[in-house]
Structure formats: C-alpha cells, structure tokens
Tab-separated table of C-alpha atoms in Angstrom:
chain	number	residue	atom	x	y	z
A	1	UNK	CA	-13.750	-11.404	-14.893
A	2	UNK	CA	-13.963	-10.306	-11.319
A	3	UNK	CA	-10.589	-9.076	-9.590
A	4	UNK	CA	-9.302	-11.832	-6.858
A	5	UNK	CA	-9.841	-10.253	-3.159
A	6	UNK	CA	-7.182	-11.041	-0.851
A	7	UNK	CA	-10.053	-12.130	1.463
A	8	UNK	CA	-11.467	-14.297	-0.643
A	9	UNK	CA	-8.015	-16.202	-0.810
A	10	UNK	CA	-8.385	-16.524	3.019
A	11	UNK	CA	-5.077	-14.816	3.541
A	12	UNK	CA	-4.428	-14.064	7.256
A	13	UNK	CA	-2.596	-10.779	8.719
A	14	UNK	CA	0.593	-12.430	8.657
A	15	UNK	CA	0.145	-13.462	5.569
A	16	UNK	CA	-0.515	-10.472	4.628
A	17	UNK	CA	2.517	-8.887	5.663
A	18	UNK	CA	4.414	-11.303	4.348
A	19	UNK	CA	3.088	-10.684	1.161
A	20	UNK	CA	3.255	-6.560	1.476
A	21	UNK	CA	7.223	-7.421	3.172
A	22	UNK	CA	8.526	-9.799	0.417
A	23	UNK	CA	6.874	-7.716	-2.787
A	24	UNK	CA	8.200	-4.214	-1.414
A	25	UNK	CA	11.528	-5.843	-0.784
A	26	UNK	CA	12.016	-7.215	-4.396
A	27	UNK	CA	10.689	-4.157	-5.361
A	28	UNK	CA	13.198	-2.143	-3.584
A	29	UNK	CA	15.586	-3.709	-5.975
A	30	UNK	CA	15.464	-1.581	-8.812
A	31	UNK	CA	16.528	1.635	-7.361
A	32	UNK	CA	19.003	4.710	-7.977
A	33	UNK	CA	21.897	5.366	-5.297
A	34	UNK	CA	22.095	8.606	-4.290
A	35	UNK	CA	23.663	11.301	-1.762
A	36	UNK	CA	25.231	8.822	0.612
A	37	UNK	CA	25.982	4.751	0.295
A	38	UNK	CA	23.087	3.093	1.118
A	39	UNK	CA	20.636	5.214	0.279
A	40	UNK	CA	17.775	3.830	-2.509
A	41	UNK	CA	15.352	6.022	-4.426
A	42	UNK	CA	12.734	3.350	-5.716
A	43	UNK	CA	9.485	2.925	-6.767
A	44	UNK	CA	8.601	0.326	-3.677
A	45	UNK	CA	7.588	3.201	-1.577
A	46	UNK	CA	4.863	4.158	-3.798
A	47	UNK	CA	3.833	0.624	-3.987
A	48	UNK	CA	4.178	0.190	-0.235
A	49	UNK	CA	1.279	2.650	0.860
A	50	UNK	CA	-1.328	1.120	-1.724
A	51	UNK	CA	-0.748	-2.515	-0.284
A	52	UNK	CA	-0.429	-0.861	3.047
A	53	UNK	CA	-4.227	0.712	2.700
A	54	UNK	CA	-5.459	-1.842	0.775
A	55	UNK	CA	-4.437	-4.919	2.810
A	56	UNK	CA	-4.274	-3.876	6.366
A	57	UNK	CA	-6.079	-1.163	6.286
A	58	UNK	CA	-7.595	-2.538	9.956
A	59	UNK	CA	-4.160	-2.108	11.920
A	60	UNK	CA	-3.463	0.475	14.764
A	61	UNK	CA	0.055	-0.440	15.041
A	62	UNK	CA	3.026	-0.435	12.593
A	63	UNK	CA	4.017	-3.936	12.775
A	64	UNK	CA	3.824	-4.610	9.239
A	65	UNK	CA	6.322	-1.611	8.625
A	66	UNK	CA	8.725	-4.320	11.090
A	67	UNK	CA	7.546	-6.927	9.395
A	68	UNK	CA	8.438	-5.211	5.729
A	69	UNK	CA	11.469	-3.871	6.947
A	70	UNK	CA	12.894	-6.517	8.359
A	71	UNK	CA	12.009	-8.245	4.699
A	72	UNK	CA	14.062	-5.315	3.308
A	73	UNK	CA	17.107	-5.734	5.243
A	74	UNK	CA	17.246	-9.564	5.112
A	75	UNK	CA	17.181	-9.826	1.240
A	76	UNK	CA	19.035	-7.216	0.807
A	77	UNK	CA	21.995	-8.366	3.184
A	78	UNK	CA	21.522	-11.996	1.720
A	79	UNK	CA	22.603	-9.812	-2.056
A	80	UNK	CA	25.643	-7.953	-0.509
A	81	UNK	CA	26.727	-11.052	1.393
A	82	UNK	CA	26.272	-12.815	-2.463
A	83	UNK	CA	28.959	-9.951	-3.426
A	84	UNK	CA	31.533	-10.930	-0.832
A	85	UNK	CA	30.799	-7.952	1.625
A	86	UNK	CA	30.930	-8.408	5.250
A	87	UNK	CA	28.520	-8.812	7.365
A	88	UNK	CA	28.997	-6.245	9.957
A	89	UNK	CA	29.546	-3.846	6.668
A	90	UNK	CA	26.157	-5.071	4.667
A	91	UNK	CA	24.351	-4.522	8.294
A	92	UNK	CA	25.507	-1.153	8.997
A	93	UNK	CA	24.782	-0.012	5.089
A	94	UNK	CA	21.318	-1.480	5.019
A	95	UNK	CA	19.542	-1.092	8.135
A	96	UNK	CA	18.538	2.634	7.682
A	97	UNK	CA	16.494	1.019	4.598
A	98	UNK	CA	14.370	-1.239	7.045
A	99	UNK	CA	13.902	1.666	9.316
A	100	UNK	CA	12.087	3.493	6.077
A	101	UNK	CA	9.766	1.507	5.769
A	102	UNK	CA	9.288	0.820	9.699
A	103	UNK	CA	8.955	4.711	10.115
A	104	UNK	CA	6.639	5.412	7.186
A	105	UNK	CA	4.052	3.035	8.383
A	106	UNK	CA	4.176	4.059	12.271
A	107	UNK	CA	3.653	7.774	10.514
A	108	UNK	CA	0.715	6.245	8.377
A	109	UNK	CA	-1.050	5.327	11.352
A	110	UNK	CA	-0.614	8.439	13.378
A	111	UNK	CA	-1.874	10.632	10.441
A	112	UNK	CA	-4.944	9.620	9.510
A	113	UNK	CA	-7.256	6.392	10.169
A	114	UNK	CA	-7.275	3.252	7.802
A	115	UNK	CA	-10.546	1.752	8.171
A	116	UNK	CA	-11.816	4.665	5.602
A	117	UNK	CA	-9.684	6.160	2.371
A	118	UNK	CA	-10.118	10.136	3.226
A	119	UNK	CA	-10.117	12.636	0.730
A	120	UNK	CA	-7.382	12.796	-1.868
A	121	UNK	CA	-6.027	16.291	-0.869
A	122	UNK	CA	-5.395	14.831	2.698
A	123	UNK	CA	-4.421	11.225	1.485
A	124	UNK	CA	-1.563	12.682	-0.502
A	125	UNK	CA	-0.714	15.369	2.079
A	126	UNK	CA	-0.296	12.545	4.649
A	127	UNK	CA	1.340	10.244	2.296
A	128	UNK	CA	4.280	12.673	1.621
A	129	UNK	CA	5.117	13.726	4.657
A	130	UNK	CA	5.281	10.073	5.669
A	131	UNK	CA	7.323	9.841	2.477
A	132	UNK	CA	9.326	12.943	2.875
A	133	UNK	CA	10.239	12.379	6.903
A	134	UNK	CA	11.221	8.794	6.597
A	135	UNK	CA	13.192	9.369	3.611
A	136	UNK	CA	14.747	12.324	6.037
A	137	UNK	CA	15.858	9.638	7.862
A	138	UNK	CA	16.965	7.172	6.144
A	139	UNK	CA	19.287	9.561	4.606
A	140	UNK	CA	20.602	10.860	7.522
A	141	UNK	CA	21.429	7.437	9.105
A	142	UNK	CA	22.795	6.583	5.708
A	143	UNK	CA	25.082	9.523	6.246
A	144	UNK	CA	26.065	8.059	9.559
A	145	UNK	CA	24.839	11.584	10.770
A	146	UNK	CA	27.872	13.487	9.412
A	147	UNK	CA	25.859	15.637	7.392
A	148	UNK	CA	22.245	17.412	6.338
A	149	UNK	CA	20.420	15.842	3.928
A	150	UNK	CA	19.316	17.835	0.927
A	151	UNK	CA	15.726	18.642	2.215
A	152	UNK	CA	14.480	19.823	-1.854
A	153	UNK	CA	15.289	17.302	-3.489
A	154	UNK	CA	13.611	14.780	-1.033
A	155	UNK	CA	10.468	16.484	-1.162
A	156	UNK	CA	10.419	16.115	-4.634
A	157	UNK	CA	11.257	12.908	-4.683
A	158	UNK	CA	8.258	12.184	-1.694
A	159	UNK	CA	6.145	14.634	-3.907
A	160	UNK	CA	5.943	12.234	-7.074
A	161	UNK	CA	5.963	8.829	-5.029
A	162	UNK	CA	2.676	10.434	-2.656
A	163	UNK	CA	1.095	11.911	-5.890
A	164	UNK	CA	1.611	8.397	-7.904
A	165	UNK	CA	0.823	6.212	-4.735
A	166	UNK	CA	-2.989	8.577	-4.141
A	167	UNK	CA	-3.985	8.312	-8.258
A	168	UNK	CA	-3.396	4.620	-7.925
A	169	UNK	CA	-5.246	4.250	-4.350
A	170	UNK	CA	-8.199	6.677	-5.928
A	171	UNK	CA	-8.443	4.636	-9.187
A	172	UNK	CA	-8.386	1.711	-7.083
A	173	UNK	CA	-11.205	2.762	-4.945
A	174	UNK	CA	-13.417	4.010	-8.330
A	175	UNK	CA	-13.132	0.417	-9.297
A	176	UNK	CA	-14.166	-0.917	-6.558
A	177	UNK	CA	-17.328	1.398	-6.193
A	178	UNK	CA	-18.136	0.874	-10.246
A	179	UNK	CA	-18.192	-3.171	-9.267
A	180	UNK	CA	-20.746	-2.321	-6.068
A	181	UNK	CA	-22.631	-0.259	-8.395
A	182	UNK	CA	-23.393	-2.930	-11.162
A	183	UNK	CA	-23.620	-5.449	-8.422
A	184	UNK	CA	-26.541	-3.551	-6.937
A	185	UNK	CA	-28.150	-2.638	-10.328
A	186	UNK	CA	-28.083	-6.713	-11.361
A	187	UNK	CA	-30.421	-7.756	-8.234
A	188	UNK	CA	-32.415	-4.957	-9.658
A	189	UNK	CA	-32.730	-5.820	-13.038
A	190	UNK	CA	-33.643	-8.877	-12.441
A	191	UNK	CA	-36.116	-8.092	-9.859
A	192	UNK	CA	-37.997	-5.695	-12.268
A	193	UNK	CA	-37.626	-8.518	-15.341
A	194	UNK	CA	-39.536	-11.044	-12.594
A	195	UNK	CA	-42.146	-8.600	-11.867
A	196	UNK	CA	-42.702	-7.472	-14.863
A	197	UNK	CA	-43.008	-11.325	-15.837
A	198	UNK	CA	-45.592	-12.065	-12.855
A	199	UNK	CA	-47.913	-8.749	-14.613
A	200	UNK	CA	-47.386	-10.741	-17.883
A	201	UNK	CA	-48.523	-14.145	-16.650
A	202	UNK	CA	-51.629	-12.635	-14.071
A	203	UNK	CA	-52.408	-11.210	-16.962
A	204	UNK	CA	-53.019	-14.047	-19.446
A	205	UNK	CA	-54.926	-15.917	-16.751
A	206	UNK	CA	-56.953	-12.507	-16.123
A	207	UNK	CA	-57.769	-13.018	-20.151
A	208	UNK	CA	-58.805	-16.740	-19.934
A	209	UNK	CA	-60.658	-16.623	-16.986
A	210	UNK	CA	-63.143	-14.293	-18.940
C-alpha cells in the first residue's frame, strides 16, 4: 500500500498548520518539568521539525511557528484553567512555551532553505541550534530572567531531539526516493515486456508470410 500524501488529501496551508499546531501541542503533553516552572522537555520538538520540512517545506516566513504556538499555549491554558489556576497565572507560565516553537521555526527559515532537504551533517547542525537557542529561551523567560540557564544540559537535550528529528527526516526521504525508483522501473518493465511482445508477434507473421 502506498503512503497517503498530504497533497493528495487536498489539504491547504492552513490546514496544514493546523494540523502541524494541534499534533505538536498534544504532543507537548507528555513532557518532564525541569529547571524552572514552566519549562517542558518533550518529544514534540523532534516531531515539530519533520512536519515542519515535510509539510511546509515552501514557506519563507515563520507563521506556522505562530500558528503552532499559539496551539501550544491555548491547550495548554485550557488544562491549567481545568486545574483551577488563574488565568493571568496559566498565561504568564505558558507563554514562553508558544514562543519555542515560534522562535525555532523563524530560526529554521533563516538557516537553511526548505524547498530542498540539505545534507545530514548541516540538517542536524541547523536543527540543534534552532533546538538549542529556542530552548535558551524558553528557559530563560520561564525563569522570569532571574537567572542563567544551564547551557550543557540544553545542548544535550537539543543534541538528541536534532539527531532523532535528521534520522527520521533522512529515512523519510530514502522512502520516498525507493517509491520514485520502482515507480520509474514499472513504466520500464512494462515497456520492455510490450516490445519484446511486438518482436514476438512481427515475428510469427514474418514465419507465415513465408
């Protein structure tokens, strides 16, 4: 069975963030608190750069990082309101989470172009330091700016998230080429079997016409 393209569902860009905003921000559910209250480590930001590349890969500006970050802070409010916290309290604990994911995709764009996957050693580069500087920053507004963020562990944590994110991207994209391959080779085959049936049947006539 084929794998369902997004453009063969006819989604459009909006749609598409949507869909990117509403699965990162479910995503970002499961998560570990750490350093400062607030602050998430999950695995939606490696999930957010493969649907990122993969789905609107055409975009110059980060508007789906709004778009997914305003997802982010809307279901996540919408839980801490469910726990009986304030408003003004839920908005100033999770609006450095929306401006993650906002920062991470204006980075994305700046560091290399989408319309083409580039090489792995420069798609994981750029995909931890967008990791690594928005998580910077999330922590630090987290921290309402009272203190430095542990820079180590953060690159660790960006280091496994860019390295998972680029294997899945890569195995992605060896899929994809392995499906244009056979899809090439079929016309092939079956234009060889059809000539090779035209020899067969000139060839019978050659015999009875002598």
């Amino acid at each position: 069975m084929e794998p369902v393209k997004y453009r063969d569902l006819r989604l459009t860009l909006w749609q598409r963030q949507l869909l990117i905003g509403v699965v990162v921000a479910l995503t970002s559910q499961v998560y570990l608190s750490l350093w400062a209250e607030g602050f998430r480590v999950s695995a939606a930001a490696i999930l957010y750069p493969v649907l990122l590349i993969a789905l609107t890969r055409d975009r110059r500006c980060p508007d789906t990082g709004l778009v997914t970050g305003l997802c982010v802070l809307f279901i996540r409010i919408a839980f801490d309101l469910l726990g009986d916290m304030s408003l003004a309290r839920a908005l100033l604990i999770e609006y450095p989470g929306g401006v993650f994911y906002l920062c991470y995709d204006a980075l994305l764009r700046l560091s290399f172009r989408l319309r083409q996957v580039p090489s792995p050693p420069w798609l994981a580069l750029s995909l931890w330091l967008c990791d690594f500087l928005s998580n910077l920053l999330n922590l630090w507004l987290s921290s309402r700016f009272t203190t430095l963020p542990a820079v180590l562990p953060l690159a660790g944590v960006a280091l496994v998230r860019s390295l998972t994110a680029c294997a899945i991207l890569w195995a992605g994209q060896g899929y994809r080429q392995l499906l244009l391959r056979s899809e090439h080779a079929l016309p092939a085959a079956l234009s060889h079997d059809g000539q090779s049936e035209n020899r067969a049947v000139l060839s019978k006539e050659g015999r009875r016409g002598h």
